[in-house]
Amino acid sequence: MSKKEVLIIIPAYNEEENIEKVLKGLETPEIQAFADILVMNDHSTDKTNFLVKRHRRVTMATHIYNLGYGGGIRLGYKYAVRRGYSYVIQMDADGQHDVCNVPVLYRELLTPDQDGNLPDIVLGARFMEGSAPFPVSPVKKFAYSFFTLMIRLGTGKVIHDSTTGLQGLSRRAMLFYSQFGNFDDRYPDANMITQMLLLGFHVREVPAVMHARTAGVSMHSGFKPVVYMIRNSLSILAVVFRIRVLKWNQGAAEKYAEIMQE
């Protein structure tokens, strides 16, 4: 199987009820023309491993113990860097991210802005003009709005959906994320977007089509959303302090652009 320009990374933990539908949706001629697929099986205890192996065009990495969502994603970045992929598109295994978004993210990664800059991160957003309707509870709606406010206060930029797991990354962004200490492997959401904006990476959003989960258990079920919101809020404050006050990783965007040219 020849390597393509894009690697689609799908972290999966006990997604036997959803993973096959996602993979079948990705195995279209349009997507297969430019993308390879990597499933990061995070020590699933159900039939996820068996079901993925049915798909010969899909590569799977199985963790010997559970690393969590962020840990799996970060290993996927390392795989993409070492295999020489130019872009990464990450999406969830639960079926919430419609596969129609994949070509949209890819096209956006190739499109320069009015200043000629290509994006380092493209976010598939649920809450901007042109996005498909996506139902959320009042608590989650408050959390999303709160993170938008925190990012605007910390960076001056407006990000409508900073917690989306549907993202496209340039090689520069995945190379930076793959290095130790540059990526939060527990809750990599609004805090990482804040970090990348402050470090000078180019972040964009595009309207996305997403669906509510219909099977399986979300990693944000029960009281986990409360813990997540507290931890991520503190992490955003820590990121702003490290970069604005301690000058951590200043010039990272330019540095990693130079590394790519070597």
Coordinates of C-alpha atoms in Angstrom, one line a residue, residues 41-228:
N41 CA -6.7 1.2 19.4
D42 CA -6.4 2.4 23.0
H43 CA -6.4 -1.1 24.7
S44 CA -10.1 -1.7 23.9
T45 CA -11.6 -4.6 25.7
D46 CA -14.5 -5.1 23.3
K47 CA -14.4 -6.2 19.6
T48 CA -12.9 -2.9 18.3
N49 CA -9.5 -4.6 17.5
F50 CA -11.2 -7.5 15.6
L51 CA -13.5 -5.2 13.6
V52 CA -10.7 -2.9 12.5
K53 CA -8.6 -5.8 11.3
R54 CA -11.4 -6.6 8.8
H55 CA -10.4 -3.5 6.8
R56 CA -7.2 -4.3 4.9
R57 CA -6.7 -0.6 3.9
V58 CA -6.6 0.5 7.5
T59 CA -3.4 0.4 9.7
M60 CA -4.0 -0.1 13.4
A61 CA -1.7 0.5 16.4
T62 CA -2.9 -1.3 19.6
H63 CA -1.7 0.0 22.9
I64 CA -0.8 -2.6 25.5
Y65 CA -2.4 -0.4 28.2
N66 CA -4.9 2.5 28.1
L67 CA -3.1 5.8 27.3
G68 CA -6.3 8.0 27.1
Y69 CA -7.4 10.1 24.2
G70 CA -4.5 12.6 24.2
G71 CA -1.9 9.9 24.6
G72 CA -3.2 8.0 21.5
I73 CA -3.4 11.2 19.4
R74 CA 0.2 12.1 20.3
L75 CA 1.5 8.7 19.3
G76 CA -0.4 9.2 16.0
Y77 CA 1.5 12.4 15.4
K78 CA 4.8 10.7 16.0
Y79 CA 3.8 8.0 13.5
A80 CA 2.9 10.6 11.0
V81 CA 6.1 12.5 11.4
R82 CA 8.3 9.4 11.1
R83 CA 6.4 8.1 8.1
G84 CA 6.8 11.5 6.3
Y85 CA 3.1 12.5 6.0
S86 CA 2.5 16.2 5.1
Y87 CA -0.8 16.5 6.9
V88 CA -2.9 14.9 9.6
I89 CA -6.6 14.8 9.9
Q90 CA -7.9 13.6 13.3
M91 CA -11.4 12.5 13.9
D92 CA -13.3 10.5 16.5
A93 CA -14.3 6.9 16.2
D94 CA -17.8 7.4 17.6
G95 CA -19.5 8.5 14.4
Q96 CA -20.0 12.1 15.5
H97 CA -17.7 13.5 12.9
D98 CA -19.2 13.0 9.4
V99 CA -16.7 11.8 6.9
C100 CA -17.8 14.5 4.5
N101 CA -15.7 16.9 6.6
V102 CA -12.4 15.2 5.6
P103 CA -12.1 16.6 2.0
V104 CA -13.2 20.0 3.4
L105 CA -10.4 20.0 6.0
Y106 CA -7.8 18.8 3.4
R107 CA -8.7 21.6 0.9
E108 CA -8.5 24.2 3.7
L109 CA -5.0 23.0 4.7
L110 CA -3.9 23.7 1.1
T111 CA -5.5 27.1 0.9
P112 CA -3.4 30.2 1.7
D113 CA -5.0 33.2 3.4
Q114 CA -4.9 36.8 2.0
D115 CA -1.4 37.2 3.3
G116 CA -0.2 33.9 1.7
N117 CA 0.0 31.9 4.9
L118 CA -1.1 28.3 5.0
P119 CA -2.9 27.1 8.1
D120 CA -1.2 25.0 10.7
I121 CA -4.4 23.9 12.3
V122 CA -7.9 23.8 10.8
L123 CA -10.7 23.2 13.2
G124 CA -14.0 21.6 12.1
A125 CA -16.4 23.8 14.1
R126 CA -19.9 23.0 15.3
F127 CA -20.9 26.5 16.3
M128 CA -20.3 28.9 13.4
E129 CA -22.3 30.1 10.5
G130 CA -22.7 27.3 8.0
S131 CA -22.2 24.5 10.5
A132 CA -24.9 21.8 10.6
P133 CA -27.2 22.0 13.7
F134 CA -25.7 20.2 16.6
P135 CA -27.7 19.7 19.9
V136 CA -25.8 20.4 23.2
S137 CA -27.0 20.6 26.8
P138 CA -27.1 24.0 28.5
V139 CA -24.1 22.9 30.7
K140 CA -22.0 22.1 27.7
K141 CA -23.1 25.2 25.8
F142 CA -22.0 27.3 28.8
A143 CA -18.6 25.5 28.9
Y144 CA -18.0 26.0 25.1
S145 CA -18.9 29.7 25.4
F146 CA -16.6 30.0 28.5
F147 CA -13.6 28.6 26.6
T148 CA -14.3 30.9 23.7
L149 CA -14.2 33.8 26.1
M150 CA -11.0 32.6 27.8
I151 CA -9.2 32.2 24.4
R152 CA -10.3 35.7 23.3
L153 CA -9.0 37.2 26.5
G154 CA -5.8 35.3 26.3
T155 CA -5.0 35.7 22.6
G156 CA -7.3 38.3 21.2
K157 CA -8.6 35.7 18.7
V158 CA -12.2 34.4 18.4
I159 CA -12.4 30.6 18.2
H160 CA -16.0 29.3 18.0
D161 CA -15.3 25.7 18.8
S162 CA -12.1 25.2 20.6
T163 CA -13.0 21.7 22.0
T164 CA -13.6 20.0 18.6
G165 CA -11.8 16.8 18.0
L166 CA -12.1 17.2 14.3
Q167 CA -8.9 18.9 13.2
G168 CA -6.5 19.1 10.3
L169 CA -2.8 19.7 11.0
S170 CA 0.1 20.8 8.9
R171 CA 3.4 19.0 9.2
R172 CA 4.8 21.9 11.2
A173 CA 2.0 21.6 13.8
M174 CA 2.3 17.8 14.1
L175 CA 6.1 18.0 14.4
F176 CA 5.8 20.5 17.2
Y177 CA 3.1 18.5 19.0
S178 CA 5.1 15.3 18.7
Q179 CA 7.9 16.7 20.8
F180 CA 7.9 16.1 24.6
G181 CA 6.2 18.7 26.6
N182 CA 4.4 20.4 23.7
F183 CA 1.1 18.6 23.9
D184 CA -1.3 17.9 26.8
D185 CA -2.0 14.2 26.6
R186 CA -4.9 14.4 29.1
Y187 CA -7.2 17.1 27.8
P188 CA -5.8 18.5 24.6
D189 CA -8.5 21.0 23.6
A190 CA -8.9 24.8 24.3
N191 CA -5.6 24.9 26.1
M192 CA -3.7 23.6 23.0
I193 CA -5.5 26.1 20.7
T194 CA -4.5 28.9 23.1
Q195 CA -0.9 27.7 23.1
M196 CA -0.6 27.5 19.3
L197 CA -2.2 30.9 18.8
L198 CA 0.2 32.5 21.3
L199 CA 3.2 30.8 19.7
G200 CA 2.4 32.2 16.2
F201 CA 0.9 29.1 14.5
H202 CA -1.9 29.8 12.1
V203 CA -5.3 28.5 13.2
R204 CA -8.5 28.5 11.2
E205 CA -12.0 27.2 11.5
V206 CA -14.4 25.8 8.9
P207 CA -18.1 24.9 9.4
A208 CA -18.5 21.2 10.0
V209 CA -21.2 18.5 9.9
M210 CA -21.4 16.5 13.1
H211 CA -23.9 14.1 14.7
A212 CA -24.9 13.2 18.2
R213 CA -23.5 10.0 19.5
T214 CA -26.0 7.1 19.0
A215 CA -24.1 4.2 20.7
G216 CA -21.4 3.6 23.2
V217 CA -20.3 5.7 26.1
S218 CA -18.8 9.2 25.8
M219 CA -15.5 9.9 27.5
H220 CA -17.2 13.1 28.9
S221 CA -20.1 11.2 30.6
G222 CA -21.1 11.5 34.3
F223 CA -19.2 14.1 36.3
K224 CA -16.3 14.1 33.9
P225 CA -17.4 17.3 32.1
V226 CA -17.1 19.2 35.4
V227 CA -13.6 17.9 36.1
Y228 CA -12.7 18.5 32.5

